[in-house]
Each structure stands twice: as structure tokens, then as C-alpha cells.
Amino acid sequence: MFDYKIVVKKLNEVLDKLKESLSDTQIEFLQSYINAGEWNLALETLCDILIEEEIPIDSRGYELLQEVGNTLSMEKETWEMLKVQVTP
């Protein structure tokens, strides 16, 4: 069993990094998933938004998404499409 607090912390850290790039509505939406314990949905939705809107993400943010995805045993495809958008 994993420590959900670490998952929540990492998801919130990514949101914090992206707050300039995401709308308040998107952040509130993602936050509500995180608070409801819907971490898989939060990660999938966040990745979808980043891919669809071609929002760059720094390497630390990508790393956090990867860690959360792996912790939740999600399909790597969920975040791997973001690799091309990672900035140093």
C-alpha cells in the first residue's frame, strides 16, 4: 500500500508549478479530484490538458507526474506523450 499523502503532495506540487499556465477553473477542477481521492482521474485530466493545450512542463514537473503515475500503477502512455513538452 502506498502513502496517499505523498501522491497528494506531488500532485499539488505539479499544480503549483503550472498555476501560471492553467486557468483557475482547471486548477479548481483538478484540485476537487485530488481532494476527493480521485488521483488517477486528476493525473489523467492534467496530462490531457497539458497535451491538448501544448503547455510546456519542466523536467521536475514531468518527474512528479511520472512518480505519481507509477505509484498508482497507471499506464505509462498517460504521461509519456508529454515528453516532447518537457523544458529543461
Short mmCIF file of N, CA, C and O in Angstrom, two decimals:
data_model
loop_
_atom_site.label_atom_id
_atom_site.label_comp_id
_atom_site.label_asym_id
_atom_site.label_seq_id
_atom_site.Cartn_x
_atom_site.Cartn_y
_atom_site.Cartn_z
N MET A 1 0.85 -1.20 0.00
CA MET A 1 0.00 0.00 0.00
C MET A 1 0.89 1.25 0.00
O MET A 1 1.93 1.28 0.63
N PHE A 2 0.47 2.25 -0.73
CA PHE A 2 1.28 3.47 -0.81
C PHE A 2 0.72 4.54 0.12
O PHE A 2 -0.40 4.45 0.58
N ASP A 3 1.52 5.53 0.37
CA ASP A 3 1.11 6.64 1.22
C ASP A 3 0.43 7.69 0.35
O ASP A 3 1.08 8.36 -0.45
N TYR A 4 -0.88 7.79 0.49
CA TYR A 4 -1.64 8.71 -0.36
C TYR A 4 -1.22 10.16 -0.15
O TYR A 4 -1.33 10.99 -1.05
N LYS A 5 -0.70 10.48 1.05
CA LYS A 5 -0.29 11.86 1.33
C LYS A 5 0.84 12.30 0.38
O LYS A 5 0.91 13.45 -0.02
N ILE A 6 1.70 11.35 0.03
CA ILE A 6 2.80 11.65 -0.89
C ILE A 6 2.25 11.91 -2.28
O ILE A 6 2.67 12.84 -2.96
N VAL A 7 1.27 11.11 -2.70
CA VAL A 7 0.62 11.30 -4.00
C VAL A 7 -0.03 12.68 -4.06
O VAL A 7 0.16 13.44 -5.01
N VAL A 8 -0.78 13.03 -3.02
CA VAL A 8 -1.46 14.32 -2.95
C VAL A 8 -0.43 15.46 -2.99
O VAL A 8 -0.59 16.43 -3.74
N LYS A 9 0.65 15.31 -2.23
CA LYS A 9 1.69 16.33 -2.18
C LYS A 9 2.31 16.54 -3.56
O LYS A 9 2.49 17.67 -4.00
N LYS A 10 2.61 15.45 -4.25
CA LYS A 10 3.24 15.54 -5.57
C LYS A 10 2.28 16.16 -6.60
O LYS A 10 2.68 17.00 -7.41
N LEU A 11 1.02 15.75 -6.57
CA LEU A 11 0.03 16.33 -7.49
C LEU A 11 -0.12 17.83 -7.24
O LEU A 11 -0.15 18.62 -8.18
N ASN A 12 -0.19 18.21 -5.97
CA ASN A 12 -0.31 19.62 -5.63
C ASN A 12 0.93 20.41 -6.04
O ASN A 12 0.83 21.56 -6.48
N GLU A 13 2.09 19.78 -5.93
CA GLU A 13 3.34 20.44 -6.33
C GLU A 13 3.33 20.72 -7.84
O GLU A 13 3.74 21.79 -8.28
N VAL A 14 2.86 19.75 -8.62
CA VAL A 14 2.78 19.94 -10.07
C VAL A 14 1.79 21.06 -10.39
O VAL A 14 2.08 21.94 -11.20
N LEU A 15 0.63 21.05 -9.73
CA LEU A 15 -0.36 22.11 -9.96
C LEU A 15 0.23 23.48 -9.64
O LEU A 15 0.01 24.45 -10.37
N ASP A 16 0.99 23.53 -8.56
CA ASP A 16 1.61 24.79 -8.15
C ASP A 16 2.58 25.28 -9.23
O ASP A 16 2.60 26.46 -9.56
N LYS A 17 3.36 24.36 -9.80
CA LYS A 17 4.30 24.70 -10.86
C LYS A 17 3.58 25.21 -12.10
O LYS A 17 4.13 25.99 -12.87
N LEU A 18 2.37 24.71 -12.33
CA LEU A 18 1.66 25.02 -13.57
C LEU A 18 0.61 26.11 -13.41
O LEU A 18 -0.12 26.41 -14.35
N LYS A 19 0.54 26.71 -12.22
CA LYS A 19 -0.56 27.66 -11.98
C LYS A 19 -0.57 28.86 -12.94
O LYS A 19 -1.62 29.42 -13.19
N GLU A 20 0.60 29.21 -13.48
CA GLU A 20 0.66 30.31 -14.46
C GLU A 20 0.09 29.87 -15.82
O GLU A 20 -0.37 30.70 -16.59
N SER A 21 0.16 28.58 -16.11
CA SER A 21 -0.23 28.06 -17.42
C SER A 21 -1.67 27.56 -17.48
O SER A 21 -2.23 27.42 -18.55
N LEU A 22 -2.24 27.25 -16.32
CA LEU A 22 -3.60 26.71 -16.27
C LEU A 22 -4.58 27.78 -15.82
O LEU A 22 -4.22 28.70 -15.10
N SER A 23 -5.83 27.62 -16.23
CA SER A 23 -6.85 28.58 -15.79
C SER A 23 -7.26 28.25 -14.35
O SER A 23 -7.06 27.12 -13.89
N ASP A 24 -7.84 29.21 -13.66
CA ASP A 24 -8.32 28.98 -12.29
C ASP A 24 -9.32 27.84 -12.27
O ASP A 24 -9.33 27.01 -11.37
N THR A 25 -10.16 27.80 -13.29
CA THR A 25 -11.20 26.76 -13.39
C THR A 25 -10.55 25.39 -13.49
O THR A 25 -10.97 24.45 -12.81
N GLN A 26 -9.52 25.28 -14.33
CA GLN A 26 -8.83 24.00 -14.49
C GLN A 26 -8.19 23.58 -13.17
O GLN A 26 -8.29 22.41 -12.76
N ILE A 27 -7.57 24.53 -12.49
CA ILE A 27 -6.91 24.21 -11.22
C ILE A 27 -7.95 23.77 -10.17
O ILE A 27 -7.76 22.78 -9.48
N GLU A 28 -9.06 24.49 -10.09
CA GLU A 28 -10.12 24.12 -9.12
C GLU A 28 -10.66 22.73 -9.42
O GLU A 28 -10.90 21.93 -8.51
N PHE A 29 -10.86 22.46 -10.69
CA PHE A 29 -11.37 21.17 -11.17
C PHE A 29 -10.42 20.04 -10.75
O PHE A 29 -10.84 19.05 -10.16
N LEU A 30 -9.13 20.22 -11.04
CA LEU A 30 -8.12 19.22 -10.70
C LEU A 30 -8.00 19.07 -9.19
O LEU A 30 -7.88 17.96 -8.66
N GLN A 31 -8.07 20.20 -8.48
CA GLN A 31 -8.00 20.19 -7.03
C GLN A 31 -9.16 19.39 -6.43
O GLN A 31 -8.98 18.64 -5.47
N SER A 32 -10.34 19.53 -7.02
CA SER A 32 -11.50 18.79 -6.50
C SER A 32 -11.31 17.28 -6.67
O SER A 32 -11.70 16.51 -5.81
N TYR A 33 -10.69 16.87 -7.78
CA TYR A 33 -10.38 15.44 -7.97
C TYR A 33 -9.40 14.96 -6.90
O TYR A 33 -9.57 13.91 -6.31
N ILE A 34 -8.35 15.77 -6.69
CA ILE A 34 -7.33 15.40 -5.71
C ILE A 34 -7.96 15.28 -4.32
O ILE A 34 -7.76 14.29 -3.62
N ASN A 35 -8.76 16.27 -3.94
CA ASN A 35 -9.39 16.27 -2.62
C ASN A 35 -10.38 15.12 -2.44
O ASN A 35 -10.60 14.66 -1.33
N ALA A 36 -10.96 14.67 -3.55
CA ALA A 36 -11.93 13.56 -3.49
C ALA A 36 -11.24 12.20 -3.53
O ALA A 36 -11.89 11.16 -3.47
N GLY A 37 -9.90 12.22 -3.62
CA GLY A 37 -9.17 10.97 -3.68
C GLY A 37 -9.17 10.34 -5.06
O GLY A 37 -8.80 9.18 -5.23
N GLU A 38 -9.56 11.10 -6.07
CA GLU A 38 -9.59 10.62 -7.46
C GLU A 38 -8.26 10.96 -8.14
O GLU A 38 -8.21 11.72 -9.10
N TRP A 39 -7.17 10.38 -7.62
CA TRP A 39 -5.84 10.76 -8.09
C TRP A 39 -5.58 10.33 -9.51
O TRP A 39 -4.94 11.06 -10.26
N ASN A 40 -6.06 9.14 -9.89
CA ASN A 40 -5.86 8.67 -11.27
C ASN A 40 -6.54 9.65 -12.24
O ASN A 40 -5.96 10.04 -13.25
N LEU A 41 -7.76 10.02 -11.90
CA LEU A 41 -8.52 10.95 -12.73
C LEU A 41 -7.83 12.31 -12.79
O LEU A 41 -7.75 12.93 -13.86
N ALA A 42 -7.31 12.76 -11.66
CA ALA A 42 -6.60 14.04 -11.62
C ALA A 42 -5.38 14.00 -12.54
O ALA A 42 -5.16 14.92 -13.33
N LEU A 43 -4.61 12.92 -12.45
CA LEU A 43 -3.40 12.79 -13.28
C LEU A 43 -3.76 12.71 -14.76
O LEU A 43 -3.18 13.41 -15.58
N GLU A 44 -4.74 11.87 -15.10
CA GLU A 44 -5.16 11.73 -16.50
C GLU A 44 -5.65 13.05 -17.07
O GLU A 44 -5.28 13.44 -18.17
N THR A 45 -6.50 13.74 -16.29
CA THR A 45 -7.07 15.01 -16.75
C THR A 45 -5.97 16.05 -16.94
O THR A 45 -5.94 16.76 -17.95
N LEU A 46 -5.05 16.13 -15.98
CA LEU A 46 -3.96 17.09 -16.06
C LEU A 46 -3.11 16.81 -17.31
O LEU A 46 -2.81 17.73 -18.07
N CYS A 47 -2.76 15.56 -17.53
CA CYS A 47 -1.96 15.20 -18.70
C CYS A 47 -2.71 15.55 -19.99
O CYS A 47 -2.13 16.10 -20.92
N ASP A 48 -4.01 15.25 -20.03
CA ASP A 48 -4.83 15.57 -21.20
C ASP A 48 -4.81 17.07 -21.49
O ASP A 48 -4.64 17.49 -22.63
N ILE A 49 -4.99 17.88 -20.45
CA ILE A 49 -5.00 19.34 -20.61
C ILE A 49 -3.65 19.80 -21.16
O ILE A 49 -3.59 20.59 -22.11
N LEU A 50 -2.56 19.31 -20.57
CA LEU A 50 -1.22 19.72 -20.98
C LEU A 50 -0.95 19.35 -22.44
O LEU A 50 -0.39 20.13 -23.20
N ILE A 51 -1.39 18.15 -22.83
CA ILE A 51 -1.18 17.67 -24.20
C ILE A 51 -2.05 18.48 -25.18
O ILE A 51 -1.54 19.01 -26.16
N GLU A 52 -3.33 18.57 -24.88
CA GLU A 52 -4.26 19.27 -25.78
C GLU A 52 -3.89 20.73 -25.98
O GLU A 52 -3.98 21.26 -27.08
N GLU A 53 -3.50 21.39 -24.90
CA GLU A 53 -3.19 22.82 -24.99
C GLU A 53 -1.70 23.09 -25.22
O GLU A 53 -1.26 24.23 -25.22
N GLU A 54 -0.94 21.99 -25.41
CA GLU A 54 0.50 22.08 -25.66
C GLU A 54 1.21 22.98 -24.65
O GLU A 54 2.00 23.85 -25.01
N ILE A 55 0.91 22.75 -23.39
CA ILE A 55 1.52 23.54 -22.30
C ILE A 55 2.85 22.89 -21.92
O ILE A 55 2.89 21.70 -21.61
N PRO A 56 3.94 23.67 -21.95
CA PRO A 56 5.23 23.10 -21.55
C PRO A 56 5.25 22.78 -20.05
O PRO A 56 4.56 23.42 -19.26
N ILE A 57 6.03 21.78 -19.71
CA ILE A 57 6.18 21.40 -18.30
C ILE A 57 7.67 21.22 -18.02
O ILE A 57 8.39 20.72 -18.89
N ASP A 58 8.14 21.66 -16.86
CA ASP A 58 9.57 21.50 -16.59
C ASP A 58 9.87 20.05 -16.21
O ASP A 58 8.96 19.27 -15.93
N SER A 59 11.16 19.72 -16.24
CA SER A 59 11.55 18.33 -16.02
C SER A 59 11.13 17.83 -14.63
O SER A 59 10.74 16.68 -14.47
N ARG A 60 11.16 18.71 -13.63
CA ARG A 60 10.74 18.31 -12.28
C ARG A 60 9.24 18.00 -12.27
O ARG A 60 8.80 17.01 -11.67
N GLY A 61 8.46 18.82 -12.94
CA GLY A 61 7.02 18.57 -13.02
C GLY A 61 6.72 17.25 -13.70
O GLY A 61 5.88 16.47 -13.24
N TYR A 62 7.44 16.97 -14.78
CA TYR A 62 7.26 15.72 -15.51
C TYR A 62 7.62 14.53 -14.62
O TYR A 62 6.92 13.53 -14.57
N GLU A 63 8.73 14.69 -13.90
CA GLU A 63 9.19 13.66 -12.97
C GLU A 63 8.12 13.35 -11.93
O GLU A 63 7.85 12.19 -11.60
N LEU A 64 7.50 14.40 -11.39
CA LEU A 64 6.44 14.23 -10.38
C LEU A 64 5.25 13.47 -10.97
O LEU A 64 4.70 12.57 -10.33
N LEU A 65 4.85 13.84 -12.20
CA LEU A 65 3.73 13.14 -12.85
C LEU A 65 4.06 11.67 -13.03
O LEU A 65 3.23 10.80 -12.79
N GLN A 66 5.30 11.42 -13.44
CA GLN A 66 5.77 10.05 -13.64
C GLN A 66 5.73 9.26 -12.33
O GLN A 66 5.24 8.12 -12.30
N GLU A 67 6.22 9.87 -11.26
CA GLU A 67 6.24 9.21 -9.95
C GLU A 67 4.83 8.88 -9.48
O GLU A 67 4.56 7.79 -8.98
N VAL A 68 3.92 9.84 -9.63
CA VAL A 68 2.52 9.62 -9.22
C VAL A 68 1.91 8.49 -10.06
O VAL A 68 1.29 7.57 -9.54
N GLY A 69 2.12 8.57 -11.38
CA GLY A 69 1.60 7.55 -12.27
C GLY A 69 2.09 6.16 -11.92
O GLY A 69 1.33 5.20 -11.87
N ASN A 70 3.39 6.05 -11.65
CA ASN A 70 3.98 4.77 -11.28
C ASN A 70 3.45 4.29 -9.93
O ASN A 70 3.15 3.11 -9.76
N THR A 71 3.31 5.21 -8.98
CA THR A 71 2.78 4.85 -7.66
C THR A 71 1.36 4.29 -7.78
O THR A 71 0.99 3.34 -7.11
N LEU A 72 0.58 4.90 -8.70
CA LEU A 72 -0.81 4.48 -8.89
C LEU A 72 -0.93 3.33 -9.89
O LEU A 72 -2.04 2.94 -10.26
N SER A 73 0.21 2.80 -10.36
CA SER A 73 0.24 1.71 -11.35
C SER A 73 -0.58 2.02 -12.60
O SER A 73 -1.33 1.19 -13.09
N MET A 74 -0.41 3.24 -13.09
CA MET A 74 -1.14 3.65 -14.29
C MET A 74 -0.35 3.34 -15.55
O MET A 74 0.86 3.11 -15.49
N GLU A 75 -1.03 3.35 -16.69
CA GLU A 75 -0.38 3.13 -17.97
C GLU A 75 0.61 4.26 -18.23
O GLU A 75 0.25 5.43 -18.10
N LYS A 76 1.81 3.92 -18.66
CA LYS A 76 2.84 4.93 -18.93
C LYS A 76 2.42 5.90 -20.04
O LYS A 76 2.84 7.05 -20.06
N GLU A 77 1.57 5.43 -20.96
CA GLU A 77 1.10 6.29 -22.06
C GLU A 77 0.43 7.55 -21.51
O GLU A 77 0.39 8.57 -22.19
N THR A 78 -0.13 7.46 -20.30
CA THR A 78 -0.84 8.59 -19.70
C THR A 78 0.04 9.84 -19.69
O THR A 78 -0.42 10.92 -20.01
N TRP A 79 1.30 9.69 -19.33
CA TRP A 79 2.19 10.86 -19.23
C TRP A 79 3.30 10.87 -20.27
O TRP A 79 3.89 11.91 -20.52
N GLU A 80 3.60 9.74 -20.91
CA GLU A 80 4.74 9.70 -21.82
C GLU A 80 4.58 10.62 -23.03
O GLU A 80 5.58 11.09 -23.57
N MET A 81 3.36 10.89 -23.45
CA MET A 81 3.15 11.79 -24.58
C MET A 81 3.61 13.21 -24.26
O MET A 81 3.82 14.03 -25.15
N LEU A 82 3.77 13.50 -22.98
CA LEU A 82 4.21 14.83 -22.54
C LEU A 82 5.71 15.06 -22.71
O LEU A 82 6.17 16.18 -22.64
N LYS A 83 6.45 13.97 -22.93
CA LYS A 83 7.92 14.07 -23.01
C LYS A 83 8.38 15.18 -23.95
O LYS A 83 9.34 15.87 -23.66
N VAL A 84 7.69 15.33 -25.08
CA VAL A 84 8.10 16.34 -26.07
C VAL A 84 7.89 17.76 -25.57
O VAL A 84 8.42 18.71 -26.14
N GLN A 85 7.10 17.93 -24.50
CA GLN A 85 6.80 19.26 -23.97
C GLN A 85 7.65 19.63 -22.76
O GLN A 85 7.48 20.69 -22.18
N VAL A 86 8.56 18.73 -22.38
CA VAL A 86 9.38 18.99 -21.21
C VAL A 86 10.47 20.01 -21.53
O VAL A 86 11.17 19.89 -22.53
N THR A 87 10.55 21.03 -20.68
CA THR A 87 11.57 22.06 -20.83
C THR A 87 12.63 21.86 -19.74
O THR A 87 12.31 21.36 -18.67
N PRO A 88 13.87 22.22 -20.03
CA PRO A 88 14.94 22.00 -19.03
C PRO A 88 14.75 22.81 -17.76
O PRO A 88 14.03 23.75 -17.72
#
